[in-house]
Coordinates of C-alpha atoms and ligand atoms in Angstrom, one line a residue:
X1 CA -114.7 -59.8 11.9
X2 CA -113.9 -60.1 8.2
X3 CA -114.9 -62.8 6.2
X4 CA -112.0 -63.8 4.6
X5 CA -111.8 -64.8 0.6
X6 CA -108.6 -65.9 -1.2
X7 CA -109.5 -63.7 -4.3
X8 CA -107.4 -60.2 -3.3
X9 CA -110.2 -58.2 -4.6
X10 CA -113.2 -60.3 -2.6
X11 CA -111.3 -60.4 0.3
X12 CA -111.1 -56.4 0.2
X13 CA -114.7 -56.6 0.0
X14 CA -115.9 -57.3 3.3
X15 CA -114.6 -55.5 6.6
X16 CA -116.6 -54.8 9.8
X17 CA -116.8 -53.2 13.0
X18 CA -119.0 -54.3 15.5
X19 CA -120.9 -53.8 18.8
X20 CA -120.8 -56.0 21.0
X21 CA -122.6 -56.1 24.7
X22 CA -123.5 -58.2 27.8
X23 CA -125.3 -58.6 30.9
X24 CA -125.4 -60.5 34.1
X25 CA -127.4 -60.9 36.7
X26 CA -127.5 -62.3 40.3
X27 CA -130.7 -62.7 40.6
X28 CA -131.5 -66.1 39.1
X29 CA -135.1 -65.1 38.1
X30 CA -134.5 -62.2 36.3
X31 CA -134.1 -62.2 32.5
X32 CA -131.3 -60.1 30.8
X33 CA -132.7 -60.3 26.7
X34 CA -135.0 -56.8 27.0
X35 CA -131.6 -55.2 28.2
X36 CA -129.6 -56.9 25.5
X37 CA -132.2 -56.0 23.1
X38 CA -131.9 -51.6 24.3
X39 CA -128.0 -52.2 24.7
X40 CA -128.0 -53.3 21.1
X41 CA -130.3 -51.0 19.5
X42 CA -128.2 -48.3 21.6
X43 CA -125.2 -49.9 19.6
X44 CA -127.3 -50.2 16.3
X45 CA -124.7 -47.2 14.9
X46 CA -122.0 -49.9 14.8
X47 CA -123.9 -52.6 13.1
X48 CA -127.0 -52.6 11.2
X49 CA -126.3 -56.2 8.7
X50 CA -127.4 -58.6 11.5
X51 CA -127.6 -59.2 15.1
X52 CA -128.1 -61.9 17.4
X53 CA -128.2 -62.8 21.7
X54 CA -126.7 -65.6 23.5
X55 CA -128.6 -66.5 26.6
X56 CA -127.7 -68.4 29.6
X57 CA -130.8 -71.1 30.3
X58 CA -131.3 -72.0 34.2
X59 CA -129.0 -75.0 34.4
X60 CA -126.2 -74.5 32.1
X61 CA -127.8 -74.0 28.3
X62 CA -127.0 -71.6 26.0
X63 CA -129.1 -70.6 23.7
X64 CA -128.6 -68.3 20.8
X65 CA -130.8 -66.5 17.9
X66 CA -129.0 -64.4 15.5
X67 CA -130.5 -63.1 12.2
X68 CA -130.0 -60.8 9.4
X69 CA -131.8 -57.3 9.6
X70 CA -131.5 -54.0 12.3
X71 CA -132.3 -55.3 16.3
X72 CA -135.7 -54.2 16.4
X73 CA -136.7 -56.4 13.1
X74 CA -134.2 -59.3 14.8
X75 CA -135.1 -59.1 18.5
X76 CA -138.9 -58.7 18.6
X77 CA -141.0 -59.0 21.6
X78 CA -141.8 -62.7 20.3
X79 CA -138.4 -63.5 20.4
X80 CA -137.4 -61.7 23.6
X81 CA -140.2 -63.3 25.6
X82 CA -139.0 -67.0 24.3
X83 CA -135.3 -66.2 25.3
X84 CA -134.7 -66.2 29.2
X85 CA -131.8 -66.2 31.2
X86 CA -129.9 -64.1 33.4
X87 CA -126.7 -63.8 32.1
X88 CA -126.4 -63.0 28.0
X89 CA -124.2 -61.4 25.1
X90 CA -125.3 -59.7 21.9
X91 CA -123.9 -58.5 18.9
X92 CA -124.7 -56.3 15.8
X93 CA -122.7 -56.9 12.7
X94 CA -121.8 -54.8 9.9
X95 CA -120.7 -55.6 6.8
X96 CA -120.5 -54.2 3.4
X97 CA -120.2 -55.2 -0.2
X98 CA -120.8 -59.4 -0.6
X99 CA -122.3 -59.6 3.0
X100 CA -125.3 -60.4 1.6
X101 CA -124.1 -63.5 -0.6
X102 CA -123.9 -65.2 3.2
X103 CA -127.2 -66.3 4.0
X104 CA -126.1 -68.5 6.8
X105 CA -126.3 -67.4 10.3
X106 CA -122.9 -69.0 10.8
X107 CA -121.7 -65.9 9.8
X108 CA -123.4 -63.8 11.9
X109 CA -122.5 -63.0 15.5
X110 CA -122.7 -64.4 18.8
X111 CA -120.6 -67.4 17.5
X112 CA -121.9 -70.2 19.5
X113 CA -119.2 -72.8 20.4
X114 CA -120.6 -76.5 21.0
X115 CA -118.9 -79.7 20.5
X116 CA -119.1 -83.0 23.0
X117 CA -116.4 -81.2 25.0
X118 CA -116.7 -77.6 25.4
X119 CA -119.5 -75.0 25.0
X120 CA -119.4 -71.3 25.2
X121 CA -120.8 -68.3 23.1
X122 CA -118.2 -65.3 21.8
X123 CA -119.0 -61.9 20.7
X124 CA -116.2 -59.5 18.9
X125 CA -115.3 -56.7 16.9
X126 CA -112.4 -56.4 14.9
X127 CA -110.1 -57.8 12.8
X128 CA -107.3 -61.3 13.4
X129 CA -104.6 -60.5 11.0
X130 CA -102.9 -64.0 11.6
X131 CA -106.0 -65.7 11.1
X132 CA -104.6 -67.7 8.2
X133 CA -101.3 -68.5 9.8
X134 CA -104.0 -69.5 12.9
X135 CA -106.3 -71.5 10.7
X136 CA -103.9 -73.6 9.1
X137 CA -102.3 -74.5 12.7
X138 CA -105.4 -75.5 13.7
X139 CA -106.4 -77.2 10.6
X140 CA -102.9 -79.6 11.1
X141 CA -104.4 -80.1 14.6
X142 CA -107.5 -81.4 12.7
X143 CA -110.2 -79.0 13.3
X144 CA -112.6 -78.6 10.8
X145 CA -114.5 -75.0 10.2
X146 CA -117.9 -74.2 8.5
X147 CA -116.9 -70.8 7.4
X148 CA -114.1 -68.6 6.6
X149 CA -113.9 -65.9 9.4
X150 CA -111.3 -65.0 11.4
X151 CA -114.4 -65.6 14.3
X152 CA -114.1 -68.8 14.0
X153 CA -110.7 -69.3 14.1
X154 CA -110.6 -67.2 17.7
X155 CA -113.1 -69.8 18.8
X156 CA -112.0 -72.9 17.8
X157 CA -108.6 -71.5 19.1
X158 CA -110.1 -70.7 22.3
X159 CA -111.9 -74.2 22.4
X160 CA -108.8 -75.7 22.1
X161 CA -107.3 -74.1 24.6
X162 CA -109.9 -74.8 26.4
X163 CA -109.7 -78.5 26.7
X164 CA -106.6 -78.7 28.9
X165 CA -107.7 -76.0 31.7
X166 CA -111.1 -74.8 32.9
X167 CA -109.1 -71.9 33.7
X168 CA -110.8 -69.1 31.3
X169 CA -108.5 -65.9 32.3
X170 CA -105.8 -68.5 31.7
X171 CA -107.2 -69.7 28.5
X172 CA -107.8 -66.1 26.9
X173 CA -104.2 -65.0 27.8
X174 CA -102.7 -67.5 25.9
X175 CA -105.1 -67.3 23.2
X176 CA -104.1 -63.1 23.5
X177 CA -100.5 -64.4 22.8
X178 CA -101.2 -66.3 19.6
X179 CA -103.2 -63.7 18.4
X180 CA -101.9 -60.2 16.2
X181 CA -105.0 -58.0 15.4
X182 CA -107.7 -55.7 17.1
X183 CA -110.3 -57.7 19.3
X184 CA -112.9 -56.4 21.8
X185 CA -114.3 -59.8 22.9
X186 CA -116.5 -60.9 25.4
X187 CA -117.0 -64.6 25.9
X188 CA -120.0 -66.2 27.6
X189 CA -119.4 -69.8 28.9
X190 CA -122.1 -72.4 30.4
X191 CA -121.2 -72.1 34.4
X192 CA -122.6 -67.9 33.3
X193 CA -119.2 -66.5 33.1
X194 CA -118.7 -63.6 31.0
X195 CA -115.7 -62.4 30.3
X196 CA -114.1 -59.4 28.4
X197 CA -111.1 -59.3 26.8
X198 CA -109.6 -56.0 25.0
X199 CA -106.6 -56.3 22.8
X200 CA -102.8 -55.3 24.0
X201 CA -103.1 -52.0 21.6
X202 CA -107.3 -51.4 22.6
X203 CA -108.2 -50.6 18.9
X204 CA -111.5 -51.3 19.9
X205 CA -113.8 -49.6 22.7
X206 CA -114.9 -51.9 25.6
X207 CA -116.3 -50.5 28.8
X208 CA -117.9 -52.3 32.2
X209 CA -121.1 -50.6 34.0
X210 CA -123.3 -51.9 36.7
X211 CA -126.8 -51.3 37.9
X212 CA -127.5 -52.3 41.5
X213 CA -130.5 -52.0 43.5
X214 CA -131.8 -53.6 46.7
X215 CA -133.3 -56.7 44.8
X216 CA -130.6 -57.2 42.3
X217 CA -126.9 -56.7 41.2
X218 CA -126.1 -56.4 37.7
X219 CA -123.1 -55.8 35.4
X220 CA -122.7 -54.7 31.8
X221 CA -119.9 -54.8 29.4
X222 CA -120.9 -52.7 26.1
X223 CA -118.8 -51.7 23.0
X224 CA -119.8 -47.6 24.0
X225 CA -120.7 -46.2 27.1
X226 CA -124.1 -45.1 25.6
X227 CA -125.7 -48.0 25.7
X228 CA -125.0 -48.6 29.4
X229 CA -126.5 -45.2 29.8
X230 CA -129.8 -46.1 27.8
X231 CA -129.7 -49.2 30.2
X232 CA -129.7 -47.0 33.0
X233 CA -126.6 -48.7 34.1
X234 CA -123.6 -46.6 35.5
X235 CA -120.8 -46.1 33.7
X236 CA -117.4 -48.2 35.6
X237 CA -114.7 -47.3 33.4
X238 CA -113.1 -48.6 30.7
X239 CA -111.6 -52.0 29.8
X240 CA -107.9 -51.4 29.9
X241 CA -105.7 -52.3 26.7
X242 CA -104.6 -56.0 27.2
X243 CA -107.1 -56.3 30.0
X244 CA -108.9 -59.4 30.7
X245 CA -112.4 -58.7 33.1
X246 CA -114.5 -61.3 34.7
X247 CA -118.2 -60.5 34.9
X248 CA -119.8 -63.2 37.6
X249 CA -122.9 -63.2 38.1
X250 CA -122.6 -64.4 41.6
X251 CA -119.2 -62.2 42.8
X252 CA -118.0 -58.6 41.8
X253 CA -115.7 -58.3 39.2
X254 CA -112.3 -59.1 38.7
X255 CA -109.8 -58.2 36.1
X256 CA -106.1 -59.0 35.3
X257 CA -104.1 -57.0 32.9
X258 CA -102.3 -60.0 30.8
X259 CA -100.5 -58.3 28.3
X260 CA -99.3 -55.0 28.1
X261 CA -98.0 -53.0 25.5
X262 CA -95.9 -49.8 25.8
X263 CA -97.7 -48.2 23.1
X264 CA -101.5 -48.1 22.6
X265 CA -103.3 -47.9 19.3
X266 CA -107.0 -46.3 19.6
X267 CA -108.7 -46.1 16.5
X268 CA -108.9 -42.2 15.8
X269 CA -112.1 -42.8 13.4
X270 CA -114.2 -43.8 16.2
X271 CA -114.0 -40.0 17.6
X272 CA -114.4 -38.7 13.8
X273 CA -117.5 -40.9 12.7
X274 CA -118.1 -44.4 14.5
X275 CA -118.7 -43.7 18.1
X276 CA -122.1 -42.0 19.3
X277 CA -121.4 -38.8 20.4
X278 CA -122.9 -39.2 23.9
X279 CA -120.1 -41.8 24.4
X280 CA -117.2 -41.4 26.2
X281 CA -114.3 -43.7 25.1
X282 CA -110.6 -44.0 27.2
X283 CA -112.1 -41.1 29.1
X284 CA -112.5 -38.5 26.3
X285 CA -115.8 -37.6 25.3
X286 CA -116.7 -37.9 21.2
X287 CA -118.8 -35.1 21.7
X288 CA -116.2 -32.7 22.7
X289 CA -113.5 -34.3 20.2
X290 CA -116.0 -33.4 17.3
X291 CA -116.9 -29.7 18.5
X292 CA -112.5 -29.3 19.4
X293 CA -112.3 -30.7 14.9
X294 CA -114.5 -28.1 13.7
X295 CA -113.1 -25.0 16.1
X296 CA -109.6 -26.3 14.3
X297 CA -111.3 -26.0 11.0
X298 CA -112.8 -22.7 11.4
X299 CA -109.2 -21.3 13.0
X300 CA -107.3 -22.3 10.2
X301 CA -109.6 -21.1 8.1
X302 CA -108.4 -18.5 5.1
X303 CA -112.1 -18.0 3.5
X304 CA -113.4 -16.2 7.1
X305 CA -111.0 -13.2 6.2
X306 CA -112.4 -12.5 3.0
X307 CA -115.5 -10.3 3.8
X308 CA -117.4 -11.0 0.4
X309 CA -117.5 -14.5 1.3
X310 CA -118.0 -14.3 4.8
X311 CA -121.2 -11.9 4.8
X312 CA -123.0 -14.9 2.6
X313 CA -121.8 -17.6 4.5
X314 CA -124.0 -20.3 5.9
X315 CA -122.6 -23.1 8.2
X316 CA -124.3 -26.5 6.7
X317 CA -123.3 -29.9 8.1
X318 CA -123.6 -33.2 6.1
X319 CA -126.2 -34.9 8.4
X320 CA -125.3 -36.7 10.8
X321 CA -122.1 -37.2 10.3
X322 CA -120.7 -33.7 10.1
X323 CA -122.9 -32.1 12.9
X324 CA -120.8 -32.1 15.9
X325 CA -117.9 -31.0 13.8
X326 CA -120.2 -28.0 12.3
X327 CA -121.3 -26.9 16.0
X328 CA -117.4 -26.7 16.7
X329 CA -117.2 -24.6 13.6
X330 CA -119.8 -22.3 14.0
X331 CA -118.4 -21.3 17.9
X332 CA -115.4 -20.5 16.3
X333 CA -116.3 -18.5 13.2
X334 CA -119.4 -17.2 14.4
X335 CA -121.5 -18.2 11.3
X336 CA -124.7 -19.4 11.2
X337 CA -125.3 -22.5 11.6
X338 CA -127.8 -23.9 9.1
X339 CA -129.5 -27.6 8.3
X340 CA -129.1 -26.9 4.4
X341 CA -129.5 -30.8 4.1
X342 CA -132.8 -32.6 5.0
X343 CA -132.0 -36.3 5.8
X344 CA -134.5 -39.4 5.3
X345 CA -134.4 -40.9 8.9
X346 CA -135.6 -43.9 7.3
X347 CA -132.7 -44.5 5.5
X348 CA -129.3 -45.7 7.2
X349 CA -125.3 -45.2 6.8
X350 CA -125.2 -45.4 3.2
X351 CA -121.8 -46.8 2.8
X352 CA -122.8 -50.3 4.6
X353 CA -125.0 -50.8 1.9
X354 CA -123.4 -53.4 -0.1
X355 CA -122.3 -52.1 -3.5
X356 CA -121.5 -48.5 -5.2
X357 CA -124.5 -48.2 -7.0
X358 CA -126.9 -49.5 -4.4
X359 CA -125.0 -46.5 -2.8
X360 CA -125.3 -43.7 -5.1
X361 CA -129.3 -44.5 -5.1
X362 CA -129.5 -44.5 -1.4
X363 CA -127.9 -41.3 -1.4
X364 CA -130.2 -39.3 -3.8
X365 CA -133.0 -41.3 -1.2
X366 CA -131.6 -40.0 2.0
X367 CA -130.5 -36.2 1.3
X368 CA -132.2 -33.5 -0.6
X369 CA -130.7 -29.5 -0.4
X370 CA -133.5 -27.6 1.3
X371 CA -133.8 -24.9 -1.3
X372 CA -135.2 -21.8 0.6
X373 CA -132.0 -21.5 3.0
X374 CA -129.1 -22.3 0.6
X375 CA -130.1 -20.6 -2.7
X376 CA -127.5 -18.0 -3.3
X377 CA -125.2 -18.7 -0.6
X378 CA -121.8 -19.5 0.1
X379 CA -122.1 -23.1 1.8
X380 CA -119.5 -23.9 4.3
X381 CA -120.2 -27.6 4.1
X382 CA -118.9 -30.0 7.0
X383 CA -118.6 -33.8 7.2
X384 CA -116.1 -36.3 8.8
X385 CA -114.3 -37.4 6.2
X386 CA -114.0 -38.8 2.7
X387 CA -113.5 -42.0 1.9
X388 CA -114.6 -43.0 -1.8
X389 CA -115.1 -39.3 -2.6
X390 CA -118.6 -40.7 -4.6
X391 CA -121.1 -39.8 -1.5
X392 CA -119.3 -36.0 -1.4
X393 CA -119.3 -35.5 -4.7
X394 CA -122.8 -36.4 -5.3
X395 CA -123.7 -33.7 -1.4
X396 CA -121.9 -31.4 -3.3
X397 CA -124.0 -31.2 -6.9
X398 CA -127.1 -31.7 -4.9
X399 CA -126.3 -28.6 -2.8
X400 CA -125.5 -26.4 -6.3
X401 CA -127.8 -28.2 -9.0
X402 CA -131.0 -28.6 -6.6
X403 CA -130.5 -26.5 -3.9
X404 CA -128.9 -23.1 -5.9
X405 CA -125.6 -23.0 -3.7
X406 CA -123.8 -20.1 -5.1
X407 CA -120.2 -22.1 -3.9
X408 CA -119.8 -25.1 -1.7
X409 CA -116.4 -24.5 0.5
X410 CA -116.0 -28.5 1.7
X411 CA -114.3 -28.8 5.5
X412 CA -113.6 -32.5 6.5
X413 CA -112.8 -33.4 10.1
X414 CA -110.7 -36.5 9.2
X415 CA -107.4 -36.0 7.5
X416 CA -107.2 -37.4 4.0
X417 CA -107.7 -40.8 4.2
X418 CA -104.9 -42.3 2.5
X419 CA -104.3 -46.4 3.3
X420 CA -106.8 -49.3 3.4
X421 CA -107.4 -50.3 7.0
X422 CA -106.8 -53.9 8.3
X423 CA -108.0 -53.5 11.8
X424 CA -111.3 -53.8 11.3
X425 CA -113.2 -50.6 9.7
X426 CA -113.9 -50.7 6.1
X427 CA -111.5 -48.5 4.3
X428 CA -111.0 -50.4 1.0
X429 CA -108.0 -51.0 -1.4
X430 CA -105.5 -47.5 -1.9
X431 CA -106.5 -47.6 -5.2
X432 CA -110.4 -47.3 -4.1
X433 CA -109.8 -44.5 -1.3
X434 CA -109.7 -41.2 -3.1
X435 CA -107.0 -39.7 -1.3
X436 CA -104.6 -43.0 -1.6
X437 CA -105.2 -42.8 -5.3
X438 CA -104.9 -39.2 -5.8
X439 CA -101.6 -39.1 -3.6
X440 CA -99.6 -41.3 -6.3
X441 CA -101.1 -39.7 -9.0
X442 CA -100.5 -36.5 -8.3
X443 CA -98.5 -36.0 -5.1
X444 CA -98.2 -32.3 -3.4
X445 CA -101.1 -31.5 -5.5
X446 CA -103.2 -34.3 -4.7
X447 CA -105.7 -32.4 -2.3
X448 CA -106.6 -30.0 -5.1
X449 CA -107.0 -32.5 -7.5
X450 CA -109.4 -34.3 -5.1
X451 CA -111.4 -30.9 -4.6
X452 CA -112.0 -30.8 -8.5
X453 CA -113.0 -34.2 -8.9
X454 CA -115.7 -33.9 -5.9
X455 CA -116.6 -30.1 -7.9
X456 CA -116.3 -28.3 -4.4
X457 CA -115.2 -24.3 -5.0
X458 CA -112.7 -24.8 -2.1
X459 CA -111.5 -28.0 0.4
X460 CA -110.1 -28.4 3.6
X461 CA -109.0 -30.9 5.6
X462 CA -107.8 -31.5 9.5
X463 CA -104.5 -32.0 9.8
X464 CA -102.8 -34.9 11.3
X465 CA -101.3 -32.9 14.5
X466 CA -104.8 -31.2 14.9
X467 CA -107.1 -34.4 15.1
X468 CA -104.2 -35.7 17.6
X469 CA -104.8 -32.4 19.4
X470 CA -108.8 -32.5 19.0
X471 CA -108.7 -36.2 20.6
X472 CA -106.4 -35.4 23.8
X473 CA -104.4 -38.5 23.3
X474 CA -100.6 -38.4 21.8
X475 CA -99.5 -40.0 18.8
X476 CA -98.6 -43.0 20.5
X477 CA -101.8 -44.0 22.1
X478 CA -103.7 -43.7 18.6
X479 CA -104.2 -46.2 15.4
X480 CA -103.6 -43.4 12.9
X481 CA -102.4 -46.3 10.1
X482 CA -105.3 -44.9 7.6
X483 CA -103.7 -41.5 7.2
X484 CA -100.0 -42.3 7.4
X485 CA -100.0 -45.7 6.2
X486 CA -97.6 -46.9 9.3
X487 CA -100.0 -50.0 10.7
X488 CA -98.7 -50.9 14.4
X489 CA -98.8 -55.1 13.8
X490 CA -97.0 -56.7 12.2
X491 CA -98.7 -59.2 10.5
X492 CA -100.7 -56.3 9.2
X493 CA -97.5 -54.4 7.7
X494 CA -96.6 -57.9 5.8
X495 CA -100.3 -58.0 4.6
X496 CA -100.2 -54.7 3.6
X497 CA -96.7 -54.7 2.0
X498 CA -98.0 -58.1 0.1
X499 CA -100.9 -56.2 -1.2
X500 CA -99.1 -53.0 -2.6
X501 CA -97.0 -55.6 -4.6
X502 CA -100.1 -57.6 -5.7
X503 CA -101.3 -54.3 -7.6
X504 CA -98.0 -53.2 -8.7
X505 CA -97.7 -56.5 -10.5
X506 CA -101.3 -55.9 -11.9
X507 CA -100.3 -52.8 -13.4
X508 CA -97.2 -54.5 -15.1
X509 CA -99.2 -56.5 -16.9
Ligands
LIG1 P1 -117.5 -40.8 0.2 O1 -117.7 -39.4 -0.3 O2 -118.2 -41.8 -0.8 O3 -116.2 -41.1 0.5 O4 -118.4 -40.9 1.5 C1 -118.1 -40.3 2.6 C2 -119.1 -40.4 3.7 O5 -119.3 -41.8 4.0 C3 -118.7 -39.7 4.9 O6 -119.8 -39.0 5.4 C4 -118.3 -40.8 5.8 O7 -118.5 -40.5 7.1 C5 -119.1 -42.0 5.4 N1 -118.3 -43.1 5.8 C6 -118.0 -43.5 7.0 N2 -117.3 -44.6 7.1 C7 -117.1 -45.0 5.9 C8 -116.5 -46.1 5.3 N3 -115.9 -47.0 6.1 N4 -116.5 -46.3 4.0 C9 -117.0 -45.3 3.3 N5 -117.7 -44.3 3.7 C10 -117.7 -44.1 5.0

């Protein structure tokens, strides 16, 4: 859910992805907001700018609170014991450099939809490419918005819809066929419908669970399956691609599939770095993805046969991002596995925080090289990918300057990231991703330049046929747009043709 800025450069500046859960209950009495509240912290990993709860009132009322700051700081108990209801949607926002300029909680998620004719709340993560094309359809039709974000267009769209037909599957199928992005949705309305919707192409991960006891019957619809484990709900499956499901809270639940695409499009980063590991997304586990990219790593791996380096080899993963992948490493190579890195807890991803040099501060706050284990040693250092190539560069001196690394050998899970991503996770401008920039610089010899900027002894990436391997899925059921540049929607190939000519016009002047 981007907010949207005409300035190219401001508009780069904020991208999101989400989480984005809901409960409901047949049992009247019962109230859902302590499960929203663990479903969201569960889903923290996704979000950490803001969050907020929709709650169904006895009667017909929703009610939302939504606030800036992590879930437990945003949902505490005073909160959670003035927001009843059995039926109810959450949501955790991320959002990086500008976010914080927003102070209104119109910008921050559930979007709560009330006029004298409709009311519903709406929860989603990703991006609307066509939300300007959307926006000034609606705008003709004489709606008039409070902010600038592709949310709000998807609900006033879906409000207007709305008005001729009470039918909701209805209404979100046609809404489906205006739309051209990446949405995991789920819509709350005042009868205590809930309803979740998951794009044509499923960028996003949606999933349905259920707990069900002899008192009460209730049903779940999370952004990972983790956090309808940490509800003690059982996993269902997941929501299909162009699937619409209805959650009642006085039936079972029904689905329709309203629009189907041949090809799917599965966001690969969510197995490198978004997803928990203990989720399992379109039935493969990010666990096992992450220990199948490191076993790739260490079995294309040229430094292993070169005794004098393997003998001092330690295995040292960029916490926590590059620990599954260094597990998968060390089964393979055999190396010891060794936490070279000690990491503040208290401190959070660094790259939400809004800014580079906010970044580069928390950075030095979060990691220090624990001395005593990598002093003299050849560090086989693992993470998930570069983006920026700042955050590496600055692992990488810490590890020789502080720690006393004799060599830092860099392995990244994700192949070189080399185009900006318009689906909804925030890869920024070509020009700002390392590899993007290096490629046109310096094409076949772009990876080596990028190991001498970052001052690693050697690099290596995954390559694309290997993360498709590692992630079980073929090439056309994945979203792999940010490492071969070919985006499947087309309003996102205009945007991104447009953008390419933007900065080639810059650089003529
Ligand atoms: P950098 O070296 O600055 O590119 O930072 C790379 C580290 O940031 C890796 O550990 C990445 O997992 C993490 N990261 C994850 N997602 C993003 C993102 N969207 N933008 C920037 N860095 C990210």
């Amino acid at each position: 859910m981007p907010i949207r800025k005409k300035n190219y450069k401001k508009r780069h500046s904020l991208r999101e992805n989400c989480a984005i859960f809901g409960v409901t209950c047949d049992d009247i009495g019962f109230s859902v907001s302590k499960l929203l509240n663990q479903g969201l912290i569960a889903l923290q990993h996704r979000g950490q700018e803001s969050a907020g709860i929709s709650v169904l009132k006895t009667g017909g009322n929703i009610h939302t609170y939504k606030k800036n700051g992590l879930v437990s700081r945003v949902l505490n108990n005073q909160v959670l014991s003035q927001y009843w209801g059995n039926v109810g949607i959450g949501h955790n926002r991320y959002a990086t450099t500008g976010a914080t300029g927003y102070k209104s909680t119109d910008y921050i998620q559930p979007f709560h939809f009330k006029n004298n004719e409709i009311e519903f709340s709406m929860a989603f993560n990703g991006t609307i490419a066509n939300f300007s094309e959307i926006k000034k359809s609606m705008d003709e039709m004489g709606r008039v918005f409070m902010t600038d974000t592709d949310t709000e267009v998807l609900a006033q769209l879906i409000g207007s819809i709305a008005l001729g037909t009470e039918d909701w599957p209805e209404v979100l199928k046609l809404a489906s066929r205006l739309l051209d992005g990446s949405y995991s949705l789920i819509l709350m309305t005042d009868q205590g419908d809930i309803y979740a919707m998951r794009d044509p192409l499923g960028f996003k991960p949606l999933c349905i669970g259920e707990l069900k006891n002899s008192r009460r019957n209730l049903y779940f619809v999370a952004s990972e399956s983790c956090a309808i484990d940490v509800v003690g709900g059982r996993f269902i499956r997941d929501v299909e691609p162009g699937e619409i499901v209805h959650l009642s809270h006085q039936k079972d639940i029904h689905s329709e599939i309203v629009l189907k695409s041949k090809r799917t499009a599965l966001c690969q980063f969510e197995f490198v770095y978004f997803a928990r590991p203990d989720s399992i997304i379109d039935g493969v586990s990010v666990a096992e993805a992450r220990l199948r990219l490191g076993i790739n790593l260490a079995k294309k791996d040229p430094l292993l046969k070169i005794p004098e380096i393997r003998d001092n080899a330690i295995v040292v993963p960029v916490p926590d991002s590059g620990r599954g992948v260094a597990v998968g490493y060390v089964k393979e190579s055999g190396l010891p596995y060794v936490e070279g890195l000690m990491k503040n807890r208290y401190v959070h991803r660094t790259f939400i925080m809004p800014g580079k040099a906010k970044r580069k501060i928390a950075v030095k706050e979060k990691l220090n090289p624990i001395k005593s284990v990598v002093n003299g040693k050849d560090v086989i250092l693992l993470d998930d990918s570069i983006v920026r190539g700042t955050t590496t560069q600055q692992i990488v001196s810490l590890l020789r300057d502080k720690g006393g690394a004799k060599r830092v050998h860099l392995r990244i899970s994700c192949p070189p990231i080399i185009s900006p991503c318009y689906m909804g996770i925030d890869f920024p401008t070509k020009e700002e991703l390392i590899a993007g920039r290096f490629q046109k610089l310096y094409d076949k010899d772009y990876i080596e330049e990028i190991r001498k900027q970052i001052g690693a002894d050697t690099l290596i990436y995954q390559t694309v046929d290997d993360l498709i391997r590692a992630i079980g899925k073929s090439e056309s059921q994945l979203c792999l747009a940010c490492l071969t540049g070919n985006y499947p929607l087309k309003s996102v190939r205009k945007l991104a043709e447009m953008e390419e000519s933007i900065v080639a016009s810059r650089k003529e002047y």
